[in-house]
Amino acid sequence: RRRYVYMKRGATASAVSGTKRPKAAADPPSERAPVARDAGILSAAAVRALASDLDALPTHVEGCVRLLAEGHTVPFIARYRQPETGGMAPPLLRRIDAASRDAASLAARCDAVVAALRKTDRLTAQLEAALRAAPTLAALEDVYAPHKSKPCSLAERARALGCEPAAQAMWRATIDDSGLSQALRAAAAGSGARSSEGGTEAALREGTQKVLAEMTARSPAVREAARGALRRCALVKCTAVAGKLSGSGSGGAGAASSKKASTATAAAAASGGENFRDYADFERPLSAVSSHAWLAMHRGVELKLLRLSVAPRDEASVAAAVARACPPLRSYSARPGGGHRLCLALAEGARDSFP
């Protein structure tokens, strides 16, 4: 009772005097130790281009890349590292983060390609310089494509029969029909011991076309031309998988109770696929498809609710673009004389074999 009275008097005195018991000073929030991550080293030209695009100084872009490589997050950099980034907003910082990640992916893929080529003794100084100078992953794969080894392909079998010299001469357009026939006869004579493998002149002519088709498919110029033509005339079609986007809830319950259905698929089916119903009968040019629609359709394909296809509306335009970028077809088409009919036919066959 006495202790209670003393406590009561102390509380009353504090209330009357208006004084409060001082609280212990709170420790300042400690920053979580950043986890360093692999970040691509942007070249000086890439930094200048990115700084010009973002209307920022190159030193600020470099500072942001360094902070991201140290493991700091975009919100932390935007709030606490403004002097080093020039006060750039989070959207700009995220663009720098995306460019840094792309550079890291490009550097990792380039190192893997160089190691693979060095292991097979096919790496030269010029090829490595071209690989290191590739600005994007697509450009890197285009440079690497002609040097990939496919020992089981039809073109490799044709090379084993001696079709490579004739195909190389046709690719440079330095041979006519008579020269091609002589080269094929020489190859047939050289492969006489392997006549059972198809070392005849007709088989060698077909093999030369196979080699040309592979060279066309692996040519960076042809690939870029076909890619550009497809962007201009591609048509995107998306349809629903039968029975997956039905409006009744029973279909969703059945999908949820299926033992083979994944959790995400069952959840999407249980809701009737409302998020993907707009793409059940979707058809639009590729240039008119928004990014969010493209992501939604791919998500529906992953959940096995949608089927997606991309095909050219006009295959003739794609074939014309490939013909303009293919050296033998472009050269022999400009010389439709009687001495190049066989070469032109083989070049057209190689173009038709382009995937």
mmCIF file of C-alpha atoms in Angstrom:
data_model
loop_
_atom_site.group_PDB
_atom_site.id
_atom_site.type_symbol
_atom_site.label_atom_id
_atom_site.label_comp_id
_atom_site.label_asym_id
_atom_site.label_seq_id
_atom_site.Cartn_x
_atom_site.Cartn_y
_atom_site.Cartn_z
ATOM 1 C CA ARG A 1 0.000 0.000 0.000
ATOM 2 C CA ARG A 2 2.821 2.416 0.851
ATOM 3 C CA ARG A 3 4.524 1.661 -2.480
ATOM 4 C CA TYR A 4 1.260 2.314 -4.299
ATOM 5 C CA VAL A 5 0.869 5.697 -2.566
ATOM 6 C CA TYR A 6 4.380 6.752 -3.511
ATOM 7 C CA MET A 7 3.814 5.775 -7.151
ATOM 8 C CA LYS A 8 0.531 7.668 -7.122
ATOM 9 C CA ARG A 9 2.194 10.800 -5.771
ATOM 10 C CA GLY A 10 4.965 10.602 -8.388
ATOM 11 C CA ALA A 11 2.491 10.295 -11.257
ATOM 12 C CA THR A 12 0.444 13.239 -9.895
ATOM 13 C CA ALA A 13 3.529 15.432 -9.579
ATOM 14 C CA SER A 14 4.571 14.670 -13.145
ATOM 15 C CA ALA A 15 1.109 15.506 -14.398
ATOM 16 C CA VAL A 16 1.013 18.809 -12.485
ATOM 17 C CA SER A 17 4.512 19.949 -13.523
ATOM 18 C CA GLY A 18 3.986 18.899 -17.139
ATOM 19 C CA THR A 19 7.329 17.179 -17.248
ATOM 20 C CA LYS A 20 7.745 13.827 -18.890
ATOM 21 C CA ARG A 21 10.210 11.191 -18.340
ATOM 22 C CA PRO A 22 12.894 11.468 -21.006
ATOM 23 C CA LYS A 23 12.878 8.603 -23.469
ATOM 24 C CA ALA A 24 15.967 6.882 -24.655
ATOM 25 C CA ALA A 25 17.163 8.262 -27.968
ATOM 26 C CA ALA A 26 16.157 5.977 -30.841
ATOM 27 C CA ASP A 27 18.962 4.596 -32.894
ATOM 28 C CA PRO A 28 19.027 5.852 -36.490
ATOM 29 C CA PRO A 29 17.759 3.297 -38.977
ATOM 30 C CA SER A 30 20.707 1.268 -40.105
ATOM 31 C CA GLU A 31 21.025 0.686 -43.828
ATOM 32 C CA ARG A 32 20.792 -2.935 -44.873
ATOM 33 C CA ALA A 33 24.052 -4.146 -46.293
ATOM 34 C CA PRO A 34 23.707 -4.110 -50.080
ATOM 35 C CA VAL A 35 24.276 -7.343 -51.948
ATOM 36 C CA ALA A 36 26.522 -6.828 -54.927
ATOM 37 C CA ARG A 37 25.290 -8.255 -58.214
ATOM 38 C CA ASP A 38 26.870 -8.814 -61.568
ATOM 39 C CA ALA A 39 26.355 -5.746 -63.729
ATOM 40 C CA GLY A 40 27.391 -5.235 -67.285
ATOM 41 C CA ILE A 41 30.037 -2.645 -67.968
ATOM 42 C CA LEU A 42 28.503 -0.100 -70.301
ATOM 43 C CA SER A 43 30.904 1.196 -72.900
ATOM 44 C CA ALA A 44 31.673 4.888 -73.139
ATOM 45 C CA ALA A 45 29.559 5.149 -76.284
ATOM 46 C CA ALA A 46 26.643 3.380 -74.560
ATOM 47 C CA VAL A 47 26.930 5.695 -71.553
ATOM 48 C CA ARG A 48 26.923 8.784 -73.784
ATOM 49 C CA ALA A 49 23.947 7.518 -75.789
ATOM 50 C CA LEU A 50 22.015 6.652 -72.630
ATOM 51 C CA ALA A 51 22.841 10.017 -71.053
ATOM 52 C CA SER A 52 21.676 11.835 -74.172
ATOM 53 C CA ASP A 53 18.473 9.815 -74.234
ATOM 54 C CA LEU A 54 17.773 10.523 -70.536
ATOM 55 C CA ASP A 55 18.920 14.171 -70.714
ATOM 56 C CA ALA A 56 21.494 13.539 -67.986
ATOM 57 C CA LEU A 57 25.228 13.859 -67.535
ATOM 58 C CA PRO A 58 27.424 10.847 -68.360
ATOM 59 C CA THR A 59 29.004 11.055 -64.900
ATOM 60 C CA HIS A 60 25.585 10.674 -63.298
ATOM 61 C CA VAL A 61 24.823 7.633 -65.468
ATOM 62 C CA GLU A 62 28.157 6.081 -64.516
ATOM 63 C CA GLY A 63 27.445 6.778 -60.835
ATOM 64 C CA CYS A 64 24.058 5.095 -61.088
ATOM 65 C CA VAL A 65 25.589 2.039 -62.774
ATOM 66 C CA ARG A 66 28.216 1.808 -60.032
ATOM 67 C CA LEU A 67 25.600 2.046 -57.263
ATOM 68 C CA LEU A 68 23.464 -0.613 -58.927
ATOM 69 C CA ALA A 69 26.498 -2.881 -59.245
ATOM 70 C CA GLU A 70 27.102 -2.456 -55.512
ATOM 71 C CA GLY A 71 23.643 -3.857 -54.844
ATOM 72 C CA HIS A 72 21.668 -0.718 -53.994
ATOM 73 C CA THR A 73 18.028 -0.630 -55.023
ATOM 74 C CA VAL A 74 16.403 1.989 -57.214
ATOM 75 C CA PRO A 75 14.270 3.521 -54.379
ATOM 76 C CA PHE A 76 17.338 3.802 -52.128
ATOM 77 C CA ILE A 77 19.413 5.469 -54.863
ATOM 78 C CA ALA A 78 16.603 7.867 -55.753
ATOM 79 C CA ARG A 79 16.220 9.008 -52.134
ATOM 80 C CA TYR A 80 19.679 8.849 -50.577
ATOM 81 C CA ARG A 81 22.151 9.095 -53.460
ATOM 82 C CA GLN A 82 20.865 12.133 -55.335
ATOM 83 C CA PRO A 83 24.254 13.927 -55.482
ATOM 84 C CA GLU A 84 25.784 10.983 -57.334
ATOM 85 C CA THR A 85 22.915 10.598 -59.800
ATOM 86 C CA GLY A 86 21.982 14.234 -60.325
ATOM 87 C CA GLY A 87 18.588 13.711 -58.707
ATOM 88 C CA MET A 88 17.262 11.426 -61.434
ATOM 89 C CA ALA A 89 13.740 10.117 -60.926
ATOM 90 C CA PRO A 90 13.071 6.390 -60.335
ATOM 91 C CA PRO A 91 11.782 5.766 -63.907
ATOM 92 C CA LEU A 92 15.081 7.002 -65.331
ATOM 93 C CA LEU A 93 17.025 4.947 -62.831
ATOM 94 C CA ARG A 94 15.063 1.850 -63.820
ATOM 95 C CA ARG A 95 15.959 2.427 -67.464
ATOM 96 C CA ILE A 96 19.625 2.556 -66.494
ATOM 97 C CA ASP A 97 19.122 -0.599 -64.420
ATOM 98 C CA ALA A 98 17.563 -2.380 -67.420
ATOM 99 C CA ALA A 99 20.418 -1.272 -69.689
ATOM 100 C CA SER A 100 22.950 -2.507 -67.138
ATOM 101 C CA ARG A 101 21.248 -5.892 -66.861
ATOM 102 C CA ASP A 102 21.110 -6.204 -70.646
ATOM 103 C CA ALA A 103 24.815 -5.427 -70.824
ATOM 104 C CA ALA A 104 25.516 -8.110 -68.214
ATOM 105 C CA SER A 105 23.503 -10.689 -70.156
ATOM 106 C CA LEU A 106 25.244 -9.711 -73.381
ATOM 107 C CA ALA A 107 28.690 -9.978 -71.799
ATOM 108 C CA ALA A 108 27.911 -13.385 -70.280
ATOM 109 C CA ARG A 109 26.577 -14.749 -73.570
ATOM 110 C CA CYS A 110 29.552 -13.325 -75.487
ATOM 111 C CA ASP A 111 31.994 -14.986 -73.093
ATOM 112 C CA ALA A 112 30.185 -18.313 -73.519
ATOM 113 C CA VAL A 113 30.261 -18.044 -77.321
ATOM 114 C CA VAL A 114 33.949 -17.112 -77.369
ATOM 115 C CA ALA A 115 34.772 -20.033 -75.073
ATOM 116 C CA ALA A 116 32.832 -22.464 -77.276
ATOM 117 C CA LEU A 117 34.553 -21.253 -80.441
ATOM 118 C CA ARG A 118 37.975 -21.333 -78.789
ATOM 119 C CA LYS A 119 37.345 -24.904 -77.652
ATOM 120 C CA THR A 120 36.697 -26.012 -81.240
ATOM 121 C CA ASP A 121 39.633 -24.000 -82.677
ATOM 122 C CA ARG A 122 37.343 -21.832 -84.817
ATOM 123 C CA LEU A 123 37.975 -18.513 -83.095
ATOM 124 C CA THR A 124 39.908 -15.852 -84.963
ATOM 125 C CA ALA A 125 40.868 -12.336 -83.946
ATOM 126 C CA GLN A 126 38.432 -10.818 -86.455
ATOM 127 C CA LEU A 127 35.584 -13.058 -85.272
ATOM 128 C CA GLU A 128 36.206 -12.258 -81.614
ATOM 129 C CA ALA A 129 36.287 -8.532 -82.389
ATOM 130 C CA ALA A 130 32.970 -8.828 -84.236
ATOM 131 C CA LEU A 131 31.440 -10.749 -81.337
ATOM 132 C CA ARG A 132 32.654 -8.219 -78.767
ATOM 133 C CA ALA A 133 31.312 -5.342 -80.876
ATOM 134 C CA ALA A 134 27.774 -6.788 -81.146
ATOM 135 C CA PRO A 135 25.393 -4.241 -79.562
ATOM 136 C CA THR A 136 22.534 -6.642 -78.745
ATOM 137 C CA LEU A 137 21.933 -10.327 -78.105
ATOM 138 C CA ALA A 138 20.217 -10.687 -81.479
ATOM 139 C CA ALA A 139 23.221 -9.178 -83.262
ATOM 140 C CA LEU A 140 25.542 -11.467 -81.301
ATOM 141 C CA GLU A 141 23.575 -14.547 -82.322
ATOM 142 C CA ASP A 142 23.594 -13.386 -85.951
ATOM 143 C CA VAL A 143 27.396 -13.131 -85.889
ATOM 144 C CA TYR A 144 27.694 -16.506 -84.168
ATOM 145 C CA ALA A 145 25.195 -18.333 -86.399
ATOM 146 C CA PRO A 146 27.531 -19.045 -89.383
ATOM 147 C CA HIS A 147 30.081 -20.646 -87.055
ATOM 148 C CA LYS A 148 27.804 -23.042 -85.202
ATOM 149 C CA SER A 149 28.541 -26.688 -85.823
ATOM 150 C CA LYS A 150 25.698 -28.989 -86.800
ATOM 151 C CA PRO A 151 27.337 -32.292 -87.672
ATOM 152 C CA CYS A 152 24.049 -34.075 -88.365
ATOM 153 C CA SER A 153 22.581 -31.463 -90.743
ATOM 154 C CA LEU A 154 22.059 -32.054 -94.459
ATOM 155 C CA ALA A 155 24.494 -29.237 -95.237
ATOM 156 C CA GLU A 156 27.251 -30.947 -93.244
ATOM 157 C CA ARG A 157 26.665 -34.170 -95.147
ATOM 158 C CA ALA A 158 26.882 -32.222 -98.384
ATOM 159 C CA ARG A 159 30.127 -30.635 -97.249
ATOM 160 C CA ALA A 160 31.516 -34.092 -96.574
ATOM 161 C CA LEU A 161 30.793 -34.925 -100.243
ATOM 162 C CA GLY A 162 32.721 -31.872 -101.450
ATOM 163 C CA CYS A 163 29.930 -29.350 -102.155
ATOM 164 C CA GLU A 164 31.494 -26.535 -100.147
ATOM 165 C CA PRO A 165 33.698 -25.002 -102.926
ATOM 166 C CA ALA A 166 30.833 -24.762 -105.413
ATOM 167 C CA ALA A 167 28.529 -23.248 -102.789
ATOM 168 C CA GLN A 168 31.163 -20.672 -101.782
ATOM 169 C CA ALA A 169 31.693 -19.697 -105.431
ATOM 170 C CA MET A 170 27.938 -19.290 -105.891
ATOM 171 C CA TRP A 171 27.686 -17.226 -102.715
ATOM 172 C CA ARG A 172 30.253 -14.816 -104.142
ATOM 173 C CA ALA A 173 28.544 -15.019 -107.579
ATOM 174 C CA THR A 174 31.889 -15.722 -109.280
ATOM 175 C CA ILE A 175 30.752 -18.801 -111.182
ATOM 176 C CA ASP A 176 28.349 -19.495 -114.044
ATOM 177 C CA ASP A 177 26.505 -22.620 -115.137
ATOM 178 C CA SER A 178 29.454 -24.126 -116.970
ATOM 179 C CA GLY A 179 31.819 -23.466 -114.085
ATOM 180 C CA LEU A 180 29.291 -24.929 -111.662
ATOM 181 C CA SER A 181 28.971 -28.079 -113.762
ATOM 182 C CA GLN A 182 32.751 -28.463 -113.874
ATOM 183 C CA ALA A 183 33.011 -27.995 -110.115
ATOM 184 C CA LEU A 184 30.280 -30.580 -109.527
ATOM 185 C CA ARG A 185 31.942 -33.088 -111.884
ATOM 186 C CA ALA A 186 35.258 -32.572 -110.123
ATOM 187 C CA ALA A 187 33.572 -33.122 -106.763
ATOM 188 C CA ALA A 188 31.835 -36.242 -108.115
ATOM 189 C CA ALA A 189 35.168 -37.605 -109.364
ATOM 190 C CA GLY A 190 36.769 -36.870 -106.026
ATOM 191 C CA SER A 191 33.995 -38.662 -104.182
ATOM 192 C CA GLY A 192 33.943 -41.663 -106.512
ATOM 193 C CA ALA A 193 34.978 -43.930 -103.676
ATOM 194 C CA ARG A 194 31.892 -42.741 -101.775
ATOM 195 C CA SER A 195 29.402 -43.161 -104.610
ATOM 196 C CA SER A 196 27.229 -45.237 -102.308
ATOM 197 C CA GLU A 197 26.780 -42.129 -100.159
ATOM 198 C CA GLY A 198 25.329 -40.137 -103.058
ATOM 199 C CA GLY A 199 28.429 -38.764 -104.758
ATOM 200 C CA THR A 200 26.735 -38.306 -108.137
ATOM 201 C CA GLU A 201 26.451 -35.004 -109.961
ATOM 202 C CA ALA A 202 22.708 -34.732 -109.310
ATOM 203 C CA ALA A 203 23.218 -35.460 -105.608
ATOM 204 C CA LEU A 204 26.044 -32.938 -105.457
ATOM 205 C CA ARG A 205 23.841 -30.319 -107.110
ATOM 206 C CA GLU A 206 21.214 -30.914 -104.433
ATOM 207 C CA GLY A 207 23.909 -30.841 -101.752
ATOM 208 C CA THR A 208 25.175 -27.499 -103.053
ATOM 209 C CA GLN A 209 21.667 -26.138 -102.676
ATOM 210 C CA LYS A 210 21.539 -27.442 -99.085
ATOM 211 C CA VAL A 211 24.807 -25.676 -98.271
ATOM 212 C CA LEU A 212 23.494 -22.472 -99.863
ATOM 213 C CA ALA A 213 20.302 -22.744 -97.843
ATOM 214 C CA GLU A 214 22.283 -23.036 -94.612
ATOM 215 C CA MET A 215 24.523 -20.109 -95.569
ATOM 216 C CA THR A 216 21.414 -18.053 -96.329
ATOM 217 C CA ALA A 217 19.814 -18.946 -93.004
ATOM 218 C CA ARG A 218 22.985 -18.064 -91.094
ATOM 219 C CA SER A 219 23.733 -14.809 -92.883
ATOM 220 C CA PRO A 220 23.320 -11.827 -90.495
ATOM 221 C CA ALA A 221 22.149 -9.569 -93.352
ATOM 222 C CA VAL A 222 19.491 -12.045 -94.464
ATOM 223 C CA ARG A 223 18.290 -12.646 -90.917
ATOM 224 C CA GLU A 224 17.953 -8.929 -90.246
ATOM 225 C CA ALA A 225 16.114 -8.370 -93.550
ATOM 226 C CA ALA A 226 13.681 -11.193 -92.821
ATOM 227 C CA ARG A 227 13.186 -9.936 -89.270
ATOM 228 C CA GLY A 228 12.411 -6.423 -90.486
ATOM 229 C CA ALA A 229 9.973 -7.659 -93.140
ATOM 230 C CA LEU A 230 8.228 -9.825 -90.566
ATOM 231 C CA ARG A 231 7.824 -6.868 -88.216
ATOM 232 C CA ARG A 232 6.101 -4.918 -90.968
ATOM 233 C CA CYS A 233 3.700 -7.599 -92.204
ATOM 234 C CA ALA A 234 3.340 -10.102 -89.359
ATOM 235 C CA LEU A 235 -0.129 -11.001 -88.126
ATOM 236 C CA VAL A 236 -0.686 -12.110 -84.523
ATOM 237 C CA LYS A 237 -3.448 -14.649 -83.929
ATOM 238 C CA CYS A 238 -4.522 -15.811 -80.496
ATOM 239 C CA THR A 239 -7.283 -18.339 -79.828
ATOM 240 C CA ALA A 240 -8.593 -20.088 -76.742
ATOM 241 C CA VAL A 241 -7.852 -23.715 -75.992
ATOM 242 C CA ALA A 242 -11.034 -25.736 -76.316
ATOM 243 C CA GLY A 243 -12.956 -25.850 -73.038
ATOM 244 C CA LYS A 244 -10.498 -23.705 -71.087
ATOM 245 C CA LEU A 245 -12.258 -20.319 -71.218
ATOM 246 C CA SER A 246 -15.851 -21.478 -70.815
ATOM 247 C CA GLY A 247 -18.097 -19.098 -68.906
ATOM 248 C CA SER A 248 -19.511 -21.718 -66.518
ATOM 249 C CA GLY A 249 -17.875 -22.252 -63.175
ATOM 250 C CA SER A 250 -18.071 -26.053 -63.475
ATOM 251 C CA GLY A 251 -15.273 -26.047 -66.019
ATOM 252 C CA GLY A 252 -13.096 -24.139 -63.577
ATOM 253 C CA ALA A 253 -13.929 -26.545 -60.728
ATOM 254 C CA GLY A 254 -13.086 -29.508 -62.937
ATOM 255 C CA ALA A 255 -9.763 -27.964 -63.869
ATOM 256 C CA ALA A 256 -9.028 -27.232 -60.205
ATOM 257 C CA SER A 257 -9.785 -30.830 -59.256
ATOM 258 C CA SER A 258 -7.621 -32.251 -62.020
ATOM 259 C CA LYS A 259 -4.507 -33.901 -60.620
ATOM 260 C CA LYS A 260 -2.385 -32.912 -63.597
ATOM 261 C CA ALA A 261 -3.302 -29.209 -63.518
ATOM 262 C CA SER A 262 -0.800 -26.903 -61.882
ATOM 263 C CA THR A 263 -1.787 -24.503 -59.118
ATOM 264 C CA ALA A 264 -1.623 -21.444 -61.398
ATOM 265 C CA THR A 265 -3.617 -23.160 -64.126
ATOM 266 C CA ALA A 266 -6.254 -24.326 -61.668
ATOM 267 C CA ALA A 267 -6.601 -20.844 -60.177
ATOM 268 C CA ALA A 268 -6.946 -19.260 -63.624
ATOM 269 C CA ALA A 269 -9.454 -21.871 -64.730
ATOM 270 C CA ALA A 270 -11.408 -21.559 -61.478
ATOM 271 C CA SER A 271 -11.996 -17.886 -62.218
ATOM 272 C CA GLY A 272 -13.206 -18.776 -65.707
ATOM 273 C CA GLY A 273 -10.170 -17.168 -67.334
ATOM 274 C CA GLU A 274 -11.664 -13.699 -67.083
ATOM 275 C CA ASN A 275 -8.265 -12.064 -67.522
ATOM 276 C CA PHE A 276 -7.753 -13.797 -70.873
ATOM 277 C CA ARG A 277 -11.256 -13.695 -72.317
ATOM 278 C CA ASP A 278 -10.380 -10.659 -74.465
ATOM 279 C CA TYR A 279 -7.761 -12.736 -76.270
ATOM 280 C CA ALA A 280 -9.920 -15.795 -76.976
ATOM 281 C CA ASP A 281 -10.416 -14.604 -80.570
ATOM 282 C CA PHE A 282 -7.628 -12.076 -81.104
ATOM 283 C CA GLU A 283 -6.189 -11.114 -84.502
ATOM 284 C CA ARG A 284 -4.147 -7.980 -85.078
ATOM 285 C CA PRO A 285 -1.007 -6.838 -86.934
ATOM 286 C CA LEU A 286 2.177 -7.194 -84.911
ATOM 287 C CA SER A 287 2.873 -3.461 -85.089
ATOM 288 C CA ALA A 288 -0.512 -2.753 -83.446
ATOM 289 C CA VAL A 289 -0.100 -5.147 -80.494
ATOM 290 C CA SER A 290 0.637 -3.314 -77.252
ATOM 291 C CA SER A 291 3.197 -4.564 -74.779
ATOM 292 C CA HIS A 292 0.658 -5.405 -72.074
ATOM 293 C CA ALA A 293 -1.453 -7.393 -74.548
ATOM 294 C CA TRP A 294 1.629 -9.317 -75.672
ATOM 295 C CA LEU A 295 2.532 -10.156 -72.061
ATOM 296 C CA ALA A 296 -1.047 -11.185 -71.293
ATOM 297 C CA MET A 297 -1.177 -13.538 -74.288
ATOM 298 C CA HIS A 298 2.131 -15.132 -73.333
ATOM 299 C CA ARG A 299 0.832 -15.573 -69.806
ATOM 300 C CA GLY A 300 -2.241 -17.319 -71.183
ATOM 301 C CA VAL A 301 -0.029 -19.600 -73.263
ATOM 302 C CA GLU A 302 2.018 -20.502 -70.168
ATOM 303 C CA LEU A 303 -1.197 -21.359 -68.340
ATOM 304 C CA LYS A 304 -2.295 -23.490 -71.327
ATOM 305 C CA LEU A 305 -5.391 -21.370 -71.836
ATOM 306 C CA LEU A 306 -4.443 -19.733 -75.154
ATOM 307 C CA ARG A 307 -2.754 -20.609 -78.428
ATOM 308 C CA LEU A 308 -0.551 -17.940 -80.019
ATOM 309 C CA SER A 309 0.851 -17.789 -83.544
ATOM 310 C CA VAL A 310 2.767 -15.164 -85.530
ATOM 311 C CA ALA A 311 2.847 -15.482 -89.322
ATOM 312 C CA PRO A 312 3.406 -13.087 -92.225
ATOM 313 C CA ARG A 313 0.313 -11.773 -93.950
ATOM 314 C CA ASP A 314 2.224 -11.558 -97.228
ATOM 315 C CA GLU A 315 4.893 -14.214 -97.606
ATOM 316 C CA ALA A 316 5.912 -12.726 -100.952
ATOM 317 C CA SER A 317 7.166 -9.554 -99.266
ATOM 318 C CA VAL A 318 9.296 -11.578 -96.849
ATOM 319 C CA ALA A 319 10.666 -13.639 -99.749
ATOM 320 C CA ALA A 320 11.475 -10.430 -101.638
ATOM 321 C CA ALA A 321 13.320 -9.018 -98.624
ATOM 322 C CA VAL A 322 15.340 -12.222 -98.308
ATOM 323 C CA ALA A 323 16.117 -12.131 -102.050
ATOM 324 C CA ARG A 324 17.402 -8.572 -101.812
ATOM 325 C CA ALA A 325 19.701 -9.492 -98.912
ATOM 326 C CA CYS A 326 20.907 -12.851 -100.299
ATOM 327 C CA PRO A 327 24.099 -12.237 -102.377
ATOM 328 C CA PRO A 328 23.772 -15.093 -104.930
ATOM 329 C CA LEU A 329 20.082 -14.524 -105.563
ATOM 330 C CA ARG A 330 20.553 -10.782 -105.882
ATOM 331 C CA SER A 331 23.489 -11.179 -108.275
ATOM 332 C CA TYR A 332 22.056 -13.905 -110.482
ATOM 333 C CA SER A 333 18.643 -12.230 -110.661
ATOM 334 C CA ALA A 334 20.334 -9.152 -112.112
ATOM 335 C CA ARG A 335 21.948 -11.329 -114.809
ATOM 336 C CA PRO A 336 19.112 -13.454 -116.216
ATOM 337 C CA GLY A 337 21.239 -14.572 -119.167
ATOM 338 C CA GLY A 338 21.398 -18.096 -120.448
ATOM 339 C CA GLY A 339 24.633 -18.837 -118.624
ATOM 340 C CA HIS A 340 23.204 -18.491 -115.129
ATOM 341 C CA ARG A 341 19.909 -20.370 -115.192
ATOM 342 C CA LEU A 342 21.187 -23.300 -113.151
ATOM 343 C CA CYS A 343 22.829 -21.008 -110.596
ATOM 344 C CA LEU A 344 19.651 -18.939 -110.334
ATOM 345 C CA ALA A 345 17.547 -22.069 -109.854
ATOM 346 C CA LEU A 346 19.803 -23.310 -107.062
ATOM 347 C CA ALA A 347 19.773 -19.872 -105.403
ATOM 348 C CA GLU A 348 15.979 -19.723 -105.563
ATOM 349 C CA GLY A 349 15.765 -23.221 -104.081
ATOM 350 C CA ALA A 350 18.028 -22.115 -101.243
ATOM 351 C CA ARG A 351 15.787 -19.082 -100.676
ATOM 352 C CA ASP A 352 12.687 -21.277 -100.557
ATOM 353 C CA SER A 353 14.383 -23.429 -97.926
ATOM 354 C CA PHE A 354 14.891 -20.421 -95.659
ATOM 355 C CA PRO A 355 13.130 -21.184 -92.342
#
